[in-house]
Structures are given as C-alpha cells and as structure tokens.
PDB file of C-alpha atoms and ligand atoms in Angstrom:
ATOM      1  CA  UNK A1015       0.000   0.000   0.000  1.00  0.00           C
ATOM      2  CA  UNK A1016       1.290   3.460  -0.961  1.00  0.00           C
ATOM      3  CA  UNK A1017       1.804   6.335   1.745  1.00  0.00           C
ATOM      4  CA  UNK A1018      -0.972   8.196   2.395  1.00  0.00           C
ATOM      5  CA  UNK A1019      -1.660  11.744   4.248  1.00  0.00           C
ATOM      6  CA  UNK A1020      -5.365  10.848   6.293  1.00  0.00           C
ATOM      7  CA  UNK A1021      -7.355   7.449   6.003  1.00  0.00           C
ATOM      8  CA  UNK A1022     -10.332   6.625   7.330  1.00  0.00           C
ATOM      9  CA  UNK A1023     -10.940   2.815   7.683  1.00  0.00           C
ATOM     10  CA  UNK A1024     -14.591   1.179   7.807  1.00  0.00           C
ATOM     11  CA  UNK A1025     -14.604  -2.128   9.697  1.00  0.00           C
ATOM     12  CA  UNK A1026     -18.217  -3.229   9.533  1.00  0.00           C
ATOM     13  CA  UNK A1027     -17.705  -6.238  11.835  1.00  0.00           C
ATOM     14  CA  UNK A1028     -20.651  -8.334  11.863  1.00  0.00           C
ATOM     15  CA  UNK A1029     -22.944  -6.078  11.193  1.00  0.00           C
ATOM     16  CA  UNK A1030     -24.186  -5.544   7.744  1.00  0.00           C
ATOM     17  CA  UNK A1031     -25.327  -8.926   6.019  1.00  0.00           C
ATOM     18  CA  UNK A1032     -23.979  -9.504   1.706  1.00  0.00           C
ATOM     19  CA  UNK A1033     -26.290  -7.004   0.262  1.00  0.00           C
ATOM     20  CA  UNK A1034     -26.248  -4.431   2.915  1.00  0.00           C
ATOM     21  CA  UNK A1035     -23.124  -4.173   2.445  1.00  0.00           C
ATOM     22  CA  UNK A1036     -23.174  -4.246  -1.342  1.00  0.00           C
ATOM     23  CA  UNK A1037     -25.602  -1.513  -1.464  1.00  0.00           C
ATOM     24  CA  UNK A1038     -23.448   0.580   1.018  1.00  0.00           C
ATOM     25  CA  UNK A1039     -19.935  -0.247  -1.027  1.00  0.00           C
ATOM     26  CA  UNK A1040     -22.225   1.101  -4.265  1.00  0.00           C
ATOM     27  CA  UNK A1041     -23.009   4.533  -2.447  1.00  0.00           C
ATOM     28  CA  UNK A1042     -20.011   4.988  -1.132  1.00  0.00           C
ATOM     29  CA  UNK A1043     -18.072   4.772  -4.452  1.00  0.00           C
ATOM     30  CA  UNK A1044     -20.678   6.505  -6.309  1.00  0.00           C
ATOM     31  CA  UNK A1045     -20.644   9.644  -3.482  1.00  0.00           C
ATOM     32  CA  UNK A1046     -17.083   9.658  -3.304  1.00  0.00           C
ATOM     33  CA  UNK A1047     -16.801   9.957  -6.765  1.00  0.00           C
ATOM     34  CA  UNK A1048     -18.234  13.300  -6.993  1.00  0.00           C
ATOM     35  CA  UNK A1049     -16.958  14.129  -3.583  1.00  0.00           C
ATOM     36  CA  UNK A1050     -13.015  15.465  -5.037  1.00  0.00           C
ATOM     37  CA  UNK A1051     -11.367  13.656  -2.271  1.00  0.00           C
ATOM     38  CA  UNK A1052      -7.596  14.971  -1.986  1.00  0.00           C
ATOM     39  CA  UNK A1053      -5.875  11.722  -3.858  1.00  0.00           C
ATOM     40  CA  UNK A1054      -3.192  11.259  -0.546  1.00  0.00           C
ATOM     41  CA  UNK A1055      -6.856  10.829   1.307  1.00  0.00           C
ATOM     42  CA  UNK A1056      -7.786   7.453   1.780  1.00  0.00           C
ATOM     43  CA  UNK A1057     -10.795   5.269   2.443  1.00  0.00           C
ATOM     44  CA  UNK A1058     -10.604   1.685   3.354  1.00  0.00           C
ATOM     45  CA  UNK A1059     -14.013  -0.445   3.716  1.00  0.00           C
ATOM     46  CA  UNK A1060     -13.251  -4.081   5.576  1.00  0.00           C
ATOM     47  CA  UNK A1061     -16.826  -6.197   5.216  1.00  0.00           C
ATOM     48  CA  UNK A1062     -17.095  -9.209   6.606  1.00  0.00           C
ATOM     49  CA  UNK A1063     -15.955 -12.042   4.714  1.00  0.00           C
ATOM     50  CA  UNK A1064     -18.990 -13.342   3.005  1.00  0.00           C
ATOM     51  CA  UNK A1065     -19.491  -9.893   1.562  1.00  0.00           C
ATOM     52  CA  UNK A1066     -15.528  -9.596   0.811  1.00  0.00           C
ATOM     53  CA  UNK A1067     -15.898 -11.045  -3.143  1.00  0.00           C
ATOM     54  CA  UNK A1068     -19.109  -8.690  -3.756  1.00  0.00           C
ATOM     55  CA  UNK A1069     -17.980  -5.283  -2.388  1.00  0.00           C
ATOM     56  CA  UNK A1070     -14.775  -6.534  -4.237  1.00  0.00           C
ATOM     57  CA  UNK A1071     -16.255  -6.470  -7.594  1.00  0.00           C
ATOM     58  CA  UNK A1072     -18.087  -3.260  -6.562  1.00  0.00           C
ATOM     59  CA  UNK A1073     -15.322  -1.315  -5.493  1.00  0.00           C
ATOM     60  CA  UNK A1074     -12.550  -2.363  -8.538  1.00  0.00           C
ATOM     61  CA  UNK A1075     -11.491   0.679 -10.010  1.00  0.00           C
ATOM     62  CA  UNK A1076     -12.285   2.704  -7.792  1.00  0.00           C
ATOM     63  CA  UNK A1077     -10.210   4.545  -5.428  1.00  0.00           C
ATOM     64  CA  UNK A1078     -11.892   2.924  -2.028  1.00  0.00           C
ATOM     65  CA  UNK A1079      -9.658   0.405  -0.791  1.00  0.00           C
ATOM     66  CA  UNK A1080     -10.803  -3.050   0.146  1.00  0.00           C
ATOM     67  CA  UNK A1081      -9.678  -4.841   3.614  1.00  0.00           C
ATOM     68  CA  UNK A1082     -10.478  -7.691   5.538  1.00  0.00           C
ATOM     69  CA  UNK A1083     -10.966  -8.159   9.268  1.00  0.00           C
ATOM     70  CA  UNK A1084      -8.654 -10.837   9.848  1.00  0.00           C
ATOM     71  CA  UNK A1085      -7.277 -13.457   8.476  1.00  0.00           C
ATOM     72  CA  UNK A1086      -5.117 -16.933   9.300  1.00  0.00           C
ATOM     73  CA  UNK A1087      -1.838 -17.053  10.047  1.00  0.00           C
ATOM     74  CA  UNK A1088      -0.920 -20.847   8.330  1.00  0.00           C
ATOM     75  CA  UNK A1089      -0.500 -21.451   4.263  1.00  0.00           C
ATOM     76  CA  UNK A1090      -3.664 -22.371   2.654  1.00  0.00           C
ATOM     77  CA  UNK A1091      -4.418 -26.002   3.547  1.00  0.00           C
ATOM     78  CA  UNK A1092      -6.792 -28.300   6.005  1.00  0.00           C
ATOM     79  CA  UNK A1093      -7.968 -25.485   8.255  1.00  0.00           C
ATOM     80  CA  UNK A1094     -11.564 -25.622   8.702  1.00  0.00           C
ATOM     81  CA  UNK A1095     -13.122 -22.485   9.079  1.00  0.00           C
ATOM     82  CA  UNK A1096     -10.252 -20.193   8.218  1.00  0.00           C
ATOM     83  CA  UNK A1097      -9.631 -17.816   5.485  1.00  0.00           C
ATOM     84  CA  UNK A1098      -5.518 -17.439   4.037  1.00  0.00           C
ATOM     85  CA  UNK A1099      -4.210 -14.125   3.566  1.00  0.00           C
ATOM     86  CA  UNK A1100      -3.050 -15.467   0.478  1.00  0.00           C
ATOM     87  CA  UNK A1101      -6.978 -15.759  -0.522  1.00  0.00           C
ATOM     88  CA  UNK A1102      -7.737 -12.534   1.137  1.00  0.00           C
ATOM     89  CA  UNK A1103      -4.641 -10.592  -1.737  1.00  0.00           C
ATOM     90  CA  UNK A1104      -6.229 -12.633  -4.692  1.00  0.00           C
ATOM     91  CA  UNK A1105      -9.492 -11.378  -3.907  1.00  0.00           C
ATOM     92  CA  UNK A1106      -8.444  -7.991  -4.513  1.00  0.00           C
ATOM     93  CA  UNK A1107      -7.490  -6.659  -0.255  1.00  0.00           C
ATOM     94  CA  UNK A1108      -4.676  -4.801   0.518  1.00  0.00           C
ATOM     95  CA  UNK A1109      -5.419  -4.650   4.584  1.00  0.00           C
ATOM     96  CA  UNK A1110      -6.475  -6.783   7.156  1.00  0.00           C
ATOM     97  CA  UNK A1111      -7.709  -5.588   9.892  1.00  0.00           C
ATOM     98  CA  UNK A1112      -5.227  -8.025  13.418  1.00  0.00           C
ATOM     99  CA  UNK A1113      -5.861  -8.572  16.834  1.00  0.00           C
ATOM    100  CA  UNK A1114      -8.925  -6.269  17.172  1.00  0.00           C
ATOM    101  CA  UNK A1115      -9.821  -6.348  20.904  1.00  0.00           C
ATOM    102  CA  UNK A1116     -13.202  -7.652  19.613  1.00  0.00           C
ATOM    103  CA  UNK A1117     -10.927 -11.218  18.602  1.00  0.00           C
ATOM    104  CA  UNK A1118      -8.406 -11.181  21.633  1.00  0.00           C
ATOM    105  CA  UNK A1119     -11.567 -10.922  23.976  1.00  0.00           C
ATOM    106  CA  UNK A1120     -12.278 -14.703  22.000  1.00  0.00           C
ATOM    107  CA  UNK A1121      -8.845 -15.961  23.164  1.00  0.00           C
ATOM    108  CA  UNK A1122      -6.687 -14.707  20.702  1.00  0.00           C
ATOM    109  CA  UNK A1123      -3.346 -14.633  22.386  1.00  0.00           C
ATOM    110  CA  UNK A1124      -0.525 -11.909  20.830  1.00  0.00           C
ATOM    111  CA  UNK A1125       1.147 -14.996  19.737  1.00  0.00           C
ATOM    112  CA  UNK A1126      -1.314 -15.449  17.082  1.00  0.00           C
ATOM    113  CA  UNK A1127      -1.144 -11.857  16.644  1.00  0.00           C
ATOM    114  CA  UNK A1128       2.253 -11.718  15.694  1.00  0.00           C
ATOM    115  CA  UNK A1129       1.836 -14.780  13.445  1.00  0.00           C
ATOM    116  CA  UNK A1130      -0.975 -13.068  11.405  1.00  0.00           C
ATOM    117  CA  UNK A1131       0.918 -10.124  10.534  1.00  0.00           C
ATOM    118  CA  UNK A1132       4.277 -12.071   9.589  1.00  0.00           C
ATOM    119  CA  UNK A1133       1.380 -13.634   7.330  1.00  0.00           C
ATOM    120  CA  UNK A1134      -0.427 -10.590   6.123  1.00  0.00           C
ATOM    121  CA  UNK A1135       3.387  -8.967   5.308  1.00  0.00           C
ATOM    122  CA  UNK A1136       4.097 -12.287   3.763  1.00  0.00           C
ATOM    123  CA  UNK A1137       1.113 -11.608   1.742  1.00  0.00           C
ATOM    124  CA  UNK A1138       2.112  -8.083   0.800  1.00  0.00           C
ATOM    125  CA  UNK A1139      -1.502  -7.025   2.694  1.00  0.00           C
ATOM    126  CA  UNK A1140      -0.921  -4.245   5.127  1.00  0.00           C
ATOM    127  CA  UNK A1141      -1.756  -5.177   8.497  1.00  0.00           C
ATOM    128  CA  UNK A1142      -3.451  -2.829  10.719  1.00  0.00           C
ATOM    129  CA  UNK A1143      -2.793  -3.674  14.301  1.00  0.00           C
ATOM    130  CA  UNK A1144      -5.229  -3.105  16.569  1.00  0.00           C
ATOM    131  CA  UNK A1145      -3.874  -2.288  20.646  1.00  0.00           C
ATOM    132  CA  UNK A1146      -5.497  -0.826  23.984  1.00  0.00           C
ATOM    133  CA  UNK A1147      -6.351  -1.286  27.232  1.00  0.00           C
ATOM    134  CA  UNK A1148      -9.551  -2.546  29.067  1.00  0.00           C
ATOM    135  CA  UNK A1149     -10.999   0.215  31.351  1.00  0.00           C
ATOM    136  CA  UNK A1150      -9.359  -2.027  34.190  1.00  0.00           C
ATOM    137  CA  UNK A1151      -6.036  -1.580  33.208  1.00  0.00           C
ATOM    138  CA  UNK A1152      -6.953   1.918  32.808  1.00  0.00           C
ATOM    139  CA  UNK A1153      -7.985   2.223  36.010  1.00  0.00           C
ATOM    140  CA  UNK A1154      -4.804   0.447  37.601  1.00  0.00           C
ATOM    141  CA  UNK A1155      -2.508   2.853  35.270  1.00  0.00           C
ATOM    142  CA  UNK A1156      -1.269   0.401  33.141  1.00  0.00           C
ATOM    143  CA  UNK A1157      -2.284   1.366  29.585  1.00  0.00           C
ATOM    144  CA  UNK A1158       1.421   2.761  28.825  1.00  0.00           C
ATOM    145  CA  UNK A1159       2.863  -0.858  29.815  1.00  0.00           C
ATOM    146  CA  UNK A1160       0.026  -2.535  27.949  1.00  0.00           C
ATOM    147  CA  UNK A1161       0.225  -0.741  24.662  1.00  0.00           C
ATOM    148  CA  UNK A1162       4.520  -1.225  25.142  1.00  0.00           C
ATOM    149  CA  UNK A1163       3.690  -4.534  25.691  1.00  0.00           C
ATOM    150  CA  UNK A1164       1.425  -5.620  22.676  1.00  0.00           C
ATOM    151  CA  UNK A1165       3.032  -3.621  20.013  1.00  0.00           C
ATOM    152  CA  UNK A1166       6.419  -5.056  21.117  1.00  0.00           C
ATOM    153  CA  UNK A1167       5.063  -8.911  21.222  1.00  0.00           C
ATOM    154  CA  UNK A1168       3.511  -7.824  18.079  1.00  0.00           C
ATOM    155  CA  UNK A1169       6.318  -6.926  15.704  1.00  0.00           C
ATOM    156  CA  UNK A1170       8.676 -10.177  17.064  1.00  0.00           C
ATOM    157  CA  UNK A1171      10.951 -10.921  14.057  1.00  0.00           C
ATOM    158  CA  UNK A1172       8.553  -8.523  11.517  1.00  0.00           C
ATOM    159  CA  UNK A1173      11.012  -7.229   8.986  1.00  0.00           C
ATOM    160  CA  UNK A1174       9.211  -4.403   6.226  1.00  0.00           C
ATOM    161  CA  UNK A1175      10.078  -4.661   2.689  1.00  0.00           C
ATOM    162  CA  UNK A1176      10.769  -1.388   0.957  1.00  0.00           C
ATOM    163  CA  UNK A1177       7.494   0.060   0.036  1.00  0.00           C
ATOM    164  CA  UNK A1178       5.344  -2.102   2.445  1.00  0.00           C
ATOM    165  CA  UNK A1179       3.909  -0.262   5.765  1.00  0.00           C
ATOM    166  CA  UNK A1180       2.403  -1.526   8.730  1.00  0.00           C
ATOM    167  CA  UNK A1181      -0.685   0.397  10.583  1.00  0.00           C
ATOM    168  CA  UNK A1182      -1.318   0.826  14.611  1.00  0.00           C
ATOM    169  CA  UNK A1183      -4.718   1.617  15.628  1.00  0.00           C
ATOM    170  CA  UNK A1184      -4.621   2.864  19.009  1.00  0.00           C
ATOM    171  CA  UNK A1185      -8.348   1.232  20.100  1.00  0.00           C
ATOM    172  CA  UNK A1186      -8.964   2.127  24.151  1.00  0.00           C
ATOM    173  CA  UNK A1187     -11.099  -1.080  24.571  1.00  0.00           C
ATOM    174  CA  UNK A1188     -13.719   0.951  26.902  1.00  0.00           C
ATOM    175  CA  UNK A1189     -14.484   3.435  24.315  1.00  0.00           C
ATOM    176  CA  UNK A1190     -15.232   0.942  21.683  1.00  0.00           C
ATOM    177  CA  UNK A1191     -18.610   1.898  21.130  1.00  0.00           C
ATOM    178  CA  UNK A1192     -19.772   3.684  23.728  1.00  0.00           C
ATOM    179  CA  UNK A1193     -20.606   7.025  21.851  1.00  0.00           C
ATOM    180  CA  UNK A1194     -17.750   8.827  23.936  1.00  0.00           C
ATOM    181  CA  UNK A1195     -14.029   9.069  22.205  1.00  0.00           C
ATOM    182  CA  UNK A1196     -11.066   9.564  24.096  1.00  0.00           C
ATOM    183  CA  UNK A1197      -9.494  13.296  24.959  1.00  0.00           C
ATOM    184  CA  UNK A1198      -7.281  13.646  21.876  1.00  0.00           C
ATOM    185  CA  UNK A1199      -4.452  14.120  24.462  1.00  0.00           C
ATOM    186  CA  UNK A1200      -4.439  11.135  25.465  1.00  0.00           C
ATOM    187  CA  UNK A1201      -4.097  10.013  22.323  1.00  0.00           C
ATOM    188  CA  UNK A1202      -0.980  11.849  21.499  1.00  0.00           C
ATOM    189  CA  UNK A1203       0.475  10.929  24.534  1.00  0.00           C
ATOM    190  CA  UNK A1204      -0.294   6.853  23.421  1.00  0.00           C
ATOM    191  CA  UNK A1205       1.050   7.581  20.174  1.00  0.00           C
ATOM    192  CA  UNK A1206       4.260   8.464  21.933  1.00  0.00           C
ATOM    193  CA  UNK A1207       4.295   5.415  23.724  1.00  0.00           C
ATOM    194  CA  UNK A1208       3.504   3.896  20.227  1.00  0.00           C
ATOM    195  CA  UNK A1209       6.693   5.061  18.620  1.00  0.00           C
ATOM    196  CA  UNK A1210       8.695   4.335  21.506  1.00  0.00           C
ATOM    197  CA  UNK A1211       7.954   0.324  21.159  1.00  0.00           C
ATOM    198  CA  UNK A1212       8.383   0.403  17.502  1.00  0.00           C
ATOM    199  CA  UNK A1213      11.636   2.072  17.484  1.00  0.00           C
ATOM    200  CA  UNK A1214      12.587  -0.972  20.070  1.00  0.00           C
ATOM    201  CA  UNK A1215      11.014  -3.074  18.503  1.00  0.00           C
ATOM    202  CA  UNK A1216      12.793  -2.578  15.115  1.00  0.00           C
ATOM    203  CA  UNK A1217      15.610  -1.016  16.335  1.00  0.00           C
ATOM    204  CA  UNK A1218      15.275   2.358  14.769  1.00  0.00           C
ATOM    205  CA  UNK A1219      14.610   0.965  11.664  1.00  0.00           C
ATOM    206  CA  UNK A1220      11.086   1.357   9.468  1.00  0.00           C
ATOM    207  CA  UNK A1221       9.785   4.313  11.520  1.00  0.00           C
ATOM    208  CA  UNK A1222       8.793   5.871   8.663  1.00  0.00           C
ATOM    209  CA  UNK A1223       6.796   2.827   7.180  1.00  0.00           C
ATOM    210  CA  UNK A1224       4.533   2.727  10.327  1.00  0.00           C
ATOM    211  CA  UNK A1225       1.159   5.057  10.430  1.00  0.00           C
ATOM    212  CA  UNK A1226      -0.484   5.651  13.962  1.00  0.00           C
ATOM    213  CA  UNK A1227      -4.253   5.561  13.685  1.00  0.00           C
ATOM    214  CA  UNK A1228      -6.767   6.175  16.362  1.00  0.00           C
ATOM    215  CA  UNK A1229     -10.554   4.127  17.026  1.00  0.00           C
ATOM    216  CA  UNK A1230     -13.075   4.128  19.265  1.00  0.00           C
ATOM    217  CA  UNK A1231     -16.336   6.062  18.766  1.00  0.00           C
ATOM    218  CA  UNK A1232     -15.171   8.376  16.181  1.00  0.00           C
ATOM    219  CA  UNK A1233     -17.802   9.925  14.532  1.00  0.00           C
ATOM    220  CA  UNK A1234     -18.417  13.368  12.150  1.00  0.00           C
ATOM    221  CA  UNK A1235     -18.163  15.637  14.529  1.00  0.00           C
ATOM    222  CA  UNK A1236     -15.046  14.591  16.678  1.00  0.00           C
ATOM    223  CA  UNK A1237     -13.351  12.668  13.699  1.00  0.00           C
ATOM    224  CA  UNK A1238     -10.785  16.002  12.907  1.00  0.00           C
ATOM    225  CA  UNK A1239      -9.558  16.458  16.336  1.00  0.00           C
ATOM    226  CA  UNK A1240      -8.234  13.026  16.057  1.00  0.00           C
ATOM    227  CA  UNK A1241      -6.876  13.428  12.480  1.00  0.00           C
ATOM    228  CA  UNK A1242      -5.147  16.732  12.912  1.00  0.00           C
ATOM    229  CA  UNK A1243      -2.532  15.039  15.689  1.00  0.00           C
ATOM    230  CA  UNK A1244       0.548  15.541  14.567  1.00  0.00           C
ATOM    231  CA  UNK A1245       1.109  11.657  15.046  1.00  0.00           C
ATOM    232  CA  UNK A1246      -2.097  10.359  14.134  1.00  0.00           C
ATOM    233  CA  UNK A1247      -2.625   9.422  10.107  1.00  0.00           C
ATOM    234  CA  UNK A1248      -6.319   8.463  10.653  1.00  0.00           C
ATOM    235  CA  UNK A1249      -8.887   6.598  12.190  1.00  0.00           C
ATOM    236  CA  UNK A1250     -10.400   3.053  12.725  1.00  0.00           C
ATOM    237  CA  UNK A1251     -14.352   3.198  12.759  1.00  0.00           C
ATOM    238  CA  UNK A1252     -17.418   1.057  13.160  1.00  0.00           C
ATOM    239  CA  UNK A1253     -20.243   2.899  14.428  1.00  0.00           C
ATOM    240  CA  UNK A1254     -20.436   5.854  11.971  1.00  0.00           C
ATOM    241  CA  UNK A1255     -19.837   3.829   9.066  1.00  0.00           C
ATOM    242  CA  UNK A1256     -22.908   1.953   9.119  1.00  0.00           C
ATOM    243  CA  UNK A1257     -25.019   4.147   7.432  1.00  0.00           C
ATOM    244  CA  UNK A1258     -24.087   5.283   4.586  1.00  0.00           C
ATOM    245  CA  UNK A1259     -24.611   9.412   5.133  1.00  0.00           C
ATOM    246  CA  UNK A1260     -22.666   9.479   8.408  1.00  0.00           C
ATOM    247  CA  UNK A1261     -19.921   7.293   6.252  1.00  0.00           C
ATOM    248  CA  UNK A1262     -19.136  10.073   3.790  1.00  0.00           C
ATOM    249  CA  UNK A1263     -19.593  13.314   6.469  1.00  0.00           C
ATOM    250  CA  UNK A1264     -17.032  11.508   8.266  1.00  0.00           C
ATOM    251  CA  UNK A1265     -14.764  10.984   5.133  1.00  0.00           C
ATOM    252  CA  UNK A1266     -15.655  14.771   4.201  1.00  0.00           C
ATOM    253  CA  UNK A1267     -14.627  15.988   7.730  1.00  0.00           C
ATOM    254  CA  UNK A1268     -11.490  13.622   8.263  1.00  0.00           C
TER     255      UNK A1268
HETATM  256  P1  PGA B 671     -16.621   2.226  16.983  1.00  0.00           P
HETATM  257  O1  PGA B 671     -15.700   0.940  16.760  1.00  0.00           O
HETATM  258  O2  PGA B 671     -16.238   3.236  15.909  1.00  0.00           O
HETATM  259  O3  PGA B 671     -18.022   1.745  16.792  1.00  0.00           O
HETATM  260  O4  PGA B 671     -16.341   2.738  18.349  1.00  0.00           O
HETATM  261  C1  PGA B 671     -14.346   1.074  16.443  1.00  0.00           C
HETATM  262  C2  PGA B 671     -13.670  -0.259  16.329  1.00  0.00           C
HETATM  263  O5  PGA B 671     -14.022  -1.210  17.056  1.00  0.00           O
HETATM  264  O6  PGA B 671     -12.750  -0.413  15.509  1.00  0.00           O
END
C-alpha cells in the first residue's frame, strides 16, 4: 500500500449482512466519486468475509480500498473455518484488519497476533494492528505498559520490505462503542508510547513505514480532532460507518 496523508478505515464487523453491504460499497463509491477527495486521502471499507468477493467487484477501479478483518496465520491447507491471507490478496485486499480487541476478547493470544501479521506482510496485505487497554487496566494505570507490551510482542521478528507499511490503531477497549471518544491528548500521549515500542522493537529501523491511527467512537463531529494530531494518520471506525450518510460526512470531515 502506498503512503498516504489521512485514512479513514470502515470495519463493519458483523454487522451488515452480503447485500447491505453491497448496497453501502455502491453509495459509497458513487458519493465519493463526486466528492473530489484529496488523492493522498484514503478510504478503506473491511466487510465481513462473506461480503468480501461482492464489495470486491463493486469497489474495482475505484479509489476505495478493500480490507479484511482478519485473516489466518498458516498457508492455505486443512484449516476448517479459516480464510488465508493469500486468498484474502487474490481477492483484490490490501489490509487486514489483526488482533482487534473484539478477537483477543475470543482468546486470541498476541502470539497469534504476531503470526498473522508475519502472514499478512508475507502476503504483501498491510496489516493494521489493533492495541489498547480494558478500562481495568486503565484504572490500575497500566495502559502505557500494555500498549509497550502488545506492540512489542507484536512486531517479534517482523522485517518491512521497501514500500510495504504496517498500521497501529490505538483502540482504548472501553471506548469501543460507547458514543464517547477519548481526549485527543491522550491520544498523542499513546502515540508516543507507540513510537517508543516500535523504534525498540525494530531497532530504529522502518519508523517511517509505520502510520499511527486512532478508534473508538469516532464519529463526524469529533473525527478532525483526532486526524489533525501531529502523530495520528487516521482513524479506525465502526459505528459511523454503518449508514451510509454518516460514512461520507465523516470521510468529508477527516
Ligand atoms: P466504533 O468501533 O467506531 O463503533 O467505536 C471502532 C472499532 O471497534 O474499531
């Protein structure tokens, strides 16, 4: 995936069935067709997977981007119930969405996090990682330690190829959701704590193929206090991509 200035990335979880979300990937491209978008301004929609081959054939050619919201770590092979990232590039993504908090709630372990995005990178699909803290952690003052912690266990042994990037979605897991975003302070402050466990992580290399992104109840009103950080290249949303209208105000104000 090129370099970008601002994306905003849809991740529709389970929420809109095949032709909900075939009638929302046709409005969006149509709308953002006519809306002049600056061309370093990105849009990425991630449907679920049934819907992935569809809003695939729907988007092509246009400039939305299509992602996926995970995807399996192992070749292609006798894996019941898992998709390859390998299937997930041939079907025309260029993201995946790993280790929302959504998926490590289920049990999975940053082990398996790690694994996916050696896979995804493997792939040539930029991952988006996905960290934060629980309001518990919060509340005991680890978040700084946590985020340290899963971006670091994260990006074991990840070596970037020129031209590939990796994205970090900063995700507080208590604000998923909950109509209320975080004080854009404290996002700058995770951000720092961000690029601190990268830079250890890869010993100083690849800082500059690594985008910061913020999620968590972003919506059209707060969505450019989050993407005017100095440190933050855009946003992960669920909520206020749903419907269609709210979708593009929140790609015209990002
Ligand atoms: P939300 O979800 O925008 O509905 O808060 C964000 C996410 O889970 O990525």
């Amino acid at each position: 995936m090129k370099a970008f200035n601002k994306i905003v990335i849809a991740n529709w979880k389970m929420h809109l069935d095949v032709n909900e979300a075939k009638k929302q990937a046709r409005s969006m491209r149509r709308t953002l067709a006519k809306a002049r978008l600056p061309k370093n301004r990105q849009v990425v929609i991630c449907p679920d997977f049934l819907a992935i081959s569809e809003v695939a054939k729907i988007l092509k050619g246009s400039r939305i981007i299509l992602g996926a919201q995970d995807g399996y770590f192992l070749e292609p092979g006798s894996h019941t119930g898992e998709i390859a990232m390998s299937h997930l590039k041939k079907m025309g993504c260029k993201v995946v969405i790993i280790g929302h908090s959504e998926r490590r709630a289920d049990g999975e372990t940053d082990k398996m996090v790690n694994k996916k995005i050696l896979a995804a990178l493997d792939n040539d699909l930029t991952p988006i990682l996905c960290v934060g803290e629980t309001f518990d952690e919060r509340k005991e003052g680890r978040q700084d330690s946590i985020i340290l912690h899963q971006v670091y266990e994260a990006l074991q042994n990840v070596k970037l190829k020129k031209g590939q990037r990796i994205m970090i979605a900063y995700e507080p897991v208590w604000v998923i959701g909950s109509g209320q975003a975080i004080d854009p302070n404290e996002v700058v402050h995770i951000s720092s704590i961000i690029k601190q466990s990268v830079i250890d992580s890869f010993d100083g290399k690849y800082t500059s193929q690594v985008d910061i992104i913020y999620g968590g109840s972003v919506n059209p009103v707060n969505i450019n206090q989050f993407t005017e950080l100095k440190d933050t290249k855009g946003t992960l949303v669920c909520g206020s991509t749903l419907d269609y209208k709210t979708f593009i105000e929140l790609v015209k104000n990002s």
